[in-house]
Coordinates of N, CA and C and ligand atoms in Angstrom, one line a residue:
M1 N -240.6 32.3 172.0 CA -240.0 32.8 170.7 C -239.0 33.9 171.0
A2 N -237.9 33.9 170.4 CA -236.9 34.9 170.6 C -237.4 36.3 170.1
I3 N -237.1 37.3 170.9 CA -237.5 38.6 170.5 C -236.5 39.2 169.4
L4 N -237.1 39.6 168.3 CA -236.2 40.2 167.3 C -236.2 41.7 167.5
W5 N -235.1 42.4 167.4 CA -235.0 43.8 167.6 C -235.8 44.5 166.5
D6 N -236.8 45.3 166.9 CA -237.6 46.0 165.9 C -237.0 47.4 165.8
P7 N -236.6 47.8 164.6 CA -235.9 49.2 164.5 C -236.8 50.3 165.0
K8 N -238.1 50.0 165.1 CA -239.0 51.0 165.6 C -238.7 51.4 167.1
L9 N -238.0 50.5 167.7 CA -237.7 50.7 169.1 C -236.5 51.6 169.3
N10 N -235.8 51.9 168.2 CA -234.6 52.7 168.3 C -235.0 54.1 168.8
T11 N -234.2 54.7 169.7 CA -234.4 56.0 170.2 C -233.7 57.1 169.3
G12 N -232.7 56.6 168.6 CA -231.8 57.5 167.8 C -230.5 57.9 168.6
I13 N -230.5 57.5 169.9 CA -229.3 57.6 170.7 C -228.6 56.3 170.7
E14 N -227.6 56.2 169.8 CA -227.0 54.9 169.5 C -226.6 54.1 170.8
V15 N -226.0 54.8 171.7 CA -225.4 54.2 172.9 C -226.6 53.6 173.7
I16 N -227.7 54.2 173.7 CA -228.9 53.7 174.4 C -229.5 52.5 173.6
D17 N -229.6 52.7 172.3 CA -230.1 51.6 171.5 C -229.3 50.3 171.7
H18 N -228.0 50.4 171.8 CA -227.1 49.2 172.0 C -227.4 48.6 173.4
Q19 N -227.6 49.5 174.4 CA -227.9 48.9 175.7 C -229.2 48.2 175.7
H20 N -230.2 48.8 175.0 CA -231.5 48.1 175.0 C -231.4 46.8 174.2
Q21 N -230.6 46.8 173.1 CA -230.5 45.5 172.4 C -229.8 44.5 173.3
R22 N -228.9 44.9 174.1 CA -228.2 43.9 175.0 C -229.2 43.3 176.0
I23 N -230.1 44.2 176.5 CA -231.1 43.7 177.4 C -232.0 42.7 176.8
V24 N -232.4 43.0 175.5 CA -233.2 42.0 174.8 C -232.4 40.7 174.6
A25 N -231.1 40.8 174.3 CA -230.3 39.6 174.1 C -230.3 38.8 175.4
Y26 N -230.3 39.4 176.6 CA -230.4 38.7 177.9 C -231.7 38.0 178.0
I27 N -232.8 38.7 177.6 CA -234.1 38.1 177.7 C -234.2 36.8 176.8
N28 N -233.6 36.9 175.7 CA -233.6 35.8 174.8 C -232.7 34.6 175.3
Q29 N -231.6 35.0 176.0 CA -230.7 34.0 176.6 C -231.5 33.3 177.7
L30 N -232.3 34.1 178.4 CA -233.1 33.5 179.5 C -234.1 32.4 178.9
E31 N -234.6 32.8 177.8 CA -235.6 31.8 177.1 C -234.9 30.5 176.8
V32 N -233.7 30.6 176.3 CA -232.9 29.4 175.9 C -232.6 28.6 177.1
A33 N -232.2 29.3 178.2 CA -231.9 28.6 179.5 C -233.1 27.9 180.0
K34 N -234.3 28.6 179.8 CA -235.6 28.0 180.3 C -235.9 26.8 179.5
Q35 N -235.8 26.9 178.2 CA -236.1 25.7 177.3 C -235.2 24.5 177.6
N36 N -234.0 24.8 178.0 CA -233.0 23.7 178.3 C -233.2 23.3 179.7
A37 N -234.1 23.9 180.5 CA -234.2 23.6 181.9 C -232.9 23.6 182.6
D38 N -232.1 24.6 182.2 CA -230.7 24.7 182.8 C -230.7 25.7 184.0
K39 N -230.9 25.1 185.2 CA -231.1 25.9 186.4 C -229.9 26.9 186.6
A40 N -228.7 26.3 186.4 CA -227.5 27.2 186.7 C -227.5 28.4 185.7
M41 N -227.8 28.1 184.5 CA -227.8 29.1 183.5 C -228.9 30.1 183.7
I42 N -230.1 29.6 184.1 CA -231.2 30.5 184.4 C -230.8 31.5 185.5
G43 N -230.2 31.0 186.6 CA -229.8 31.9 187.7 C -228.7 32.9 187.2
E44 N -227.8 32.4 186.4 CA -226.7 33.3 185.9 C -227.3 34.4 185.0
V45 N -228.1 34.0 184.1 CA -228.7 35.0 183.2 C -229.5 36.1 183.9
I46 N -230.3 35.6 184.9 CA -231.1 36.5 185.6 C -230.2 37.5 186.4
E47 N -229.2 37.0 187.0 CA -228.3 37.9 187.7 C -227.6 38.9 186.8
Q48 N -227.2 38.5 185.7 CA -226.5 39.4 184.7 C -227.5 40.4 184.2
L49 N -228.7 39.9 183.9 CA -229.7 40.8 183.3 C -230.1 41.9 184.3
V50 N -230.3 41.5 185.6 CA -230.7 42.5 186.6 C -229.5 43.5 186.8
D51 N -228.3 43.0 186.9 CA -227.1 43.8 187.1 C -227.0 44.8 185.9
Y52 N -227.1 44.3 184.7 CA -226.9 45.2 183.5 C -228.0 46.2 183.5
T53 N -229.3 45.8 183.7 CA -230.4 46.7 183.6 C -230.3 47.8 184.7
Q54 N -229.8 47.4 185.8 CA -229.6 48.5 186.9 C -228.6 49.5 186.4
S55 N -227.5 49.1 185.9 CA -226.5 50.0 185.3 C -227.1 50.9 184.2
H56 N -227.9 50.2 183.4 CA -228.5 50.9 182.3 C -229.5 52.0 182.8
F57 N -230.3 51.7 183.8 CA -231.2 52.6 184.4 C -230.5 53.8 185.0
G58 N -229.4 53.5 185.7 CA -228.6 54.6 186.3 C -228.0 55.5 185.2
F59 N -227.6 54.9 184.1 CA -227.0 55.7 183.0 C -228.1 56.6 182.4
E60 N -229.3 56.0 182.2 CA -230.4 56.7 181.6 C -230.8 57.9 182.5
E61 N -230.9 57.6 183.8 CA -231.3 58.7 184.7 C -230.3 59.8 184.7
A62 N -229.0 59.5 184.7 CA -228.0 60.6 184.8 C -228.1 61.4 183.5
M63 N -228.3 60.7 182.4 CA -228.4 61.3 181.1 C -229.7 62.3 181.0
M64 N -230.8 61.8 181.5 CA -232.0 62.6 181.6 C -231.8 63.8 182.4
E65 N -231.1 63.6 183.5 CA -230.9 64.7 184.4 C -230.0 65.8 183.8
Q66 N -229.0 65.4 183.1 CA -228.1 66.3 182.4 C -228.9 67.1 181.3
A67 N -229.8 66.4 180.7 CA -230.5 67.0 179.6 C -231.7 67.9 180.1
G68 N -231.9 67.9 181.4 CA -233.0 68.6 182.0 C -234.4 68.1 181.6
Y69 N -234.5 66.8 181.5 CA -235.7 66.1 181.2 C -236.7 66.3 182.3
P70 N -237.9 66.9 182.0 CA -238.8 67.3 183.1 C -239.5 66.1 183.8
F71 N -239.5 65.0 183.2 CA -240.2 63.8 183.8 C -239.2 62.8 184.4
L72 N -238.0 63.3 184.8 CA -237.0 62.4 185.3 C -237.6 61.7 186.6
K73 N -238.2 62.4 187.5 CA -238.7 61.8 188.7 C -239.7 60.6 188.5
P74 N -240.8 60.9 187.7 CA -241.6 59.7 187.4 C -240.9 58.6 186.7
H75 N -240.0 58.9 185.8 CA -239.3 57.9 185.1 C -238.5 57.0 186.1
Q76 N -237.8 57.7 187.0 CA -237.1 57.0 188.0 C -238.0 56.1 188.9
K77 N -239.2 56.6 189.2 CA -240.1 55.8 189.9 C -240.5 54.5 189.1
V78 N -240.6 54.6 187.9 CA -241.0 53.5 187.0 C -239.8 52.5 187.1
H79 N -238.6 53.0 187.0 CA -237.4 52.1 187.1 C -237.4 51.4 188.4
E80 N -237.7 52.1 189.5 CA -237.7 51.6 190.9 C -238.7 50.5 191.0
L81 N -239.9 50.7 190.5 CA -241.0 49.7 190.5 C -240.6 48.4 189.8
F82 N -239.9 48.6 188.7 CA -239.5 47.5 187.9 C -238.5 46.6 188.7
I83 N -237.5 47.3 189.3 CA -236.5 46.6 190.1 C -237.2 45.9 191.3
R84 N -238.2 46.5 191.9 CA -238.9 45.9 193.0 C -239.6 44.6 192.5
R85 N -240.2 44.7 191.3 CA -240.9 43.5 190.8 C -240.0 42.4 190.5
V86 N -238.8 42.7 190.0 CA -237.8 41.7 189.7 C -237.3 41.1 191.0
T87 N -237.1 41.9 192.0 CA -236.6 41.4 193.3 C -237.7 40.5 193.9
D88 N -238.9 40.8 193.7 CA -240.0 39.9 194.2 C -239.8 38.5 193.6
F89 N -239.6 38.5 192.3 CA -239.4 37.2 191.6 C -238.2 36.5 192.1
T90 N -237.1 37.2 192.3 CA -235.9 36.5 192.7 C -236.0 36.0 194.2
M91 N -236.8 36.7 195.0 CA -237.1 36.2 196.3 C -238.0 34.9 196.3
R92 N -238.9 34.9 195.4 CA -239.8 33.7 195.3 C -238.9 32.5 194.8
A93 N -238.0 32.9 193.8 CA -237.1 31.8 193.3 C -236.2 31.3 194.4
A94 N -235.7 32.2 195.3 CA -234.8 31.7 196.3 C -235.6 30.8 197.3
K95 N -236.9 30.9 197.4 CA -237.7 30.0 198.3 C -238.0 28.7 197.6
G96 N -237.5 28.6 196.4 CA -237.7 27.3 195.7 C -238.8 27.3 194.6
E97 N -239.5 28.4 194.5 CA -240.6 28.5 193.5 C -240.1 28.6 192.1
D98 N -240.7 27.9 191.2 CA -240.3 28.0 189.8 C -241.0 29.2 189.1
V99 N -240.3 30.3 189.0 CA -240.9 31.6 188.5 C -240.4 31.9 187.1
V100 N -239.6 31.1 186.5 CA -238.9 31.5 185.3 C -239.9 31.8 184.1
D101 N -241.0 31.1 184.0 CA -241.9 31.4 182.9 C -242.5 32.8 183.1
E102 N -243.0 33.0 184.3 CA -243.7 34.2 184.6 C -242.7 35.4 184.5
L103 N -241.5 35.2 185.0 CA -240.5 36.2 185.0 C -240.1 36.6 183.5
H104 N -239.9 35.5 182.7 CA -239.6 35.8 181.3 C -240.6 36.6 180.6
L105 N -241.9 36.2 180.8 CA -243.0 36.9 180.2 C -243.1 38.4 180.7
M106 N -242.9 38.6 182.0 CA -242.9 40.0 182.5 C -241.8 40.8 181.9
L107 N -240.6 40.2 181.9 CA -239.4 41.0 181.3 C -239.7 41.4 179.9
A108 N -240.1 40.4 179.1 CA -240.3 40.7 177.7 C -241.4 41.8 177.5
K109 N -242.5 41.6 178.2 CA -243.6 42.6 178.0 C -243.2 44.0 178.6
W110 N -242.7 44.0 179.8 CA -242.4 45.2 180.5 C -241.3 46.0 179.8
L111 N -240.2 45.4 179.5 CA -239.1 46.1 179.0 C -239.4 46.7 177.6
I112 N -240.0 45.8 176.8 CA -240.3 46.3 175.4 C -241.3 47.5 175.5
N113 N -242.3 47.4 176.3 CA -243.2 48.4 176.5 C -242.6 49.7 177.0
H114 N -241.6 49.5 177.9 CA -240.9 50.7 178.5 C -240.1 51.4 177.4
I115 N -239.4 50.6 176.7 CA -238.5 51.1 175.6 C -239.3 51.9 174.6
A116 N -240.5 51.3 174.2 CA -241.3 51.8 173.2 C -242.0 53.1 173.6
N117 N -242.3 53.2 174.9 CA -243.0 54.4 175.4 C -242.2 55.4 176.2
E118 N -242.0 55.0 177.4 CA -241.3 56.0 178.3 C -239.9 56.4 177.8
D119 N -239.2 55.5 177.2 CA -237.8 55.9 176.8 C -237.9 56.7 175.5
R120 N -238.9 56.5 174.7 CA -239.1 57.3 173.5 C -239.3 58.7 173.9
D121 N -240.0 58.9 175.0 CA -240.3 60.3 175.4 C -239.1 61.1 175.8
Y122 N -238.2 60.5 176.5 CA -237.0 61.3 176.9 C -236.0 61.5 175.8
A123 N -236.1 60.6 174.8 CA -235.1 60.6 173.7 C -235.2 62.0 172.9
K124 N -236.4 62.5 172.8 CA -236.5 63.8 172.0 C -235.7 64.9 172.7
I125 N -235.8 64.9 174.0 CA -235.1 66.0 174.7 C -233.6 65.8 174.8
V126 N -233.2 64.5 175.0 CA -231.8 64.2 175.1 C -231.1 64.5 173.7
L127 N -231.8 64.0 172.7 CA -231.3 64.2 171.3 C -231.1 65.7 171.0
R128 N -232.1 66.5 171.5 CA -232.0 68.0 171.2 C -230.7 68.5 171.8
M129 N -230.4 68.0 173.0 CA -229.2 68.5 173.7 C -227.9 68.0 173.0
L130 N -228.0 66.7 172.6 CA -226.8 66.1 172.1 C -226.5 66.7 170.7
T131 N -227.5 67.1 170.0 CA -227.3 67.5 168.6 C -227.2 69.0 168.4
K132 N -227.2 69.7 169.6 CA -227.1 71.2 169.6 C -226.0 71.7 168.7
D133 N -224.8 71.1 168.8 CA -223.7 71.6 168.0 C -223.4 70.8 166.7
Q134 N -224.4 70.0 166.3 CA -224.2 69.3 165.1 C -224.9 70.0 163.9
P135 N -224.3 69.9 162.7 CA -224.9 70.6 161.6 C -226.3 70.1 161.2
A136 N -226.5 68.8 161.3 CA -227.8 68.2 161.0 C -228.5 67.8 162.3
P137 N -229.4 68.5 162.7 CA -230.0 68.2 164.1 C -230.7 66.9 164.1
S138 N -231.2 66.4 163.0 CA -232.0 65.2 163.1 C -231.1 63.9 162.9
A139 N -229.8 64.1 162.7 CA -228.9 63.0 162.5 C -228.8 62.2 163.8
P140 N -228.8 60.8 163.6 CA -228.6 60.0 164.9 C -227.3 60.3 165.5
V141 N -227.2 60.2 166.8 CA -226.0 60.4 167.5 C -225.1 59.2 167.5
S142 N -223.9 59.3 166.9 CA -223.1 58.2 166.8 C -222.5 57.8 168.1
E143 N -222.1 56.5 168.2 CA -221.5 56.0 169.4 C -220.2 56.8 169.7
E144 N -219.5 57.1 168.6 CA -218.2 57.7 168.8 C -218.4 59.1 169.4
K145 N -219.4 59.8 168.9 CA -219.7 61.2 169.5 C -220.1 61.0 170.9
A146 N -221.0 60.1 171.2 CA -221.5 59.9 172.6 C -220.3 59.6 173.5
H147 N -219.3 58.8 173.1 CA -218.2 58.5 173.9 C -217.3 59.6 174.2
S148 N -217.2 60.5 173.3 CA -216.3 61.6 173.5 C -217.0 62.8 174.3
G149 N -218.3 62.8 174.3 CA -218.9 63.9 175.0 C -219.3 63.5 176.4
F150 N -220.3 64.2 177.0 CA -220.6 63.9 178.4 C -221.1 62.5 178.6
L151 N -221.7 61.9 177.5 CA -222.1 60.5 177.7 C -221.0 59.6 178.0
G152 N -219.8 60.0 177.4 CA -218.6 59.1 177.7 C -218.3 59.0 179.2
G153 N -218.4 60.2 179.8 CA -218.2 60.2 181.3 C -219.2 59.3 182.0
L154 N -220.4 59.4 181.6 CA -221.5 58.6 182.2 C -221.3 57.1 181.9
L155 N -220.8 56.8 180.7 CA -220.6 55.4 180.4 C -219.5 54.8 181.3
R156 N -218.5 55.6 181.5 CA -217.4 55.1 182.4 C -217.9 54.9 183.8
K157 N -218.8 55.8 184.2 CA -219.3 55.8 185.6 C -220.2 54.5 185.8
F158 N -221.0 54.2 184.8 CA -222.0 53.2 185.1 C -221.6 51.8 184.5
F159 N -220.7 51.8 183.5 CA -220.3 50.5 182.9 C -218.8 50.5 182.9
H160 N -218.1 50.3 184.1 CA -216.7 50.3 184.1 C -216.1 49.1 183.5
Ligands
FE2_1 FE1 -236.1 53.8 181.1

């Protein structure tokens, strides 16, 4: 079943929420490819998803670093472990094993859990930094503001 975006998963950092939604869209695309048993599409979607997720992780890590998030190191470790798990899957697939069901399940569970927990944790600190000069500190950070500030530089660096 396709994953529907649950607003509870929003961090309040619009640019991050859009990236997370895009990752979920890739997971849903993978499910469609899987249902159609479309090998070429499966390979393509996995490649795009991994590529995009890696850029997203790089973006998040740079953002956490700038915000002085104290748990940057463990968060980076979690990202690293995830990439290693996905790489194991792609290696098994390269040897001819059919891993798509297992991979799809892992992606859906892991990423949603990560967004709901670890990412929620850094959001508080990043938002505090981003809203420092805004009149309403609890207002969500708009994409426009993010693009014009330091996040804009990071966006250009990770998603050219
Ligand atoms: Fe993360």
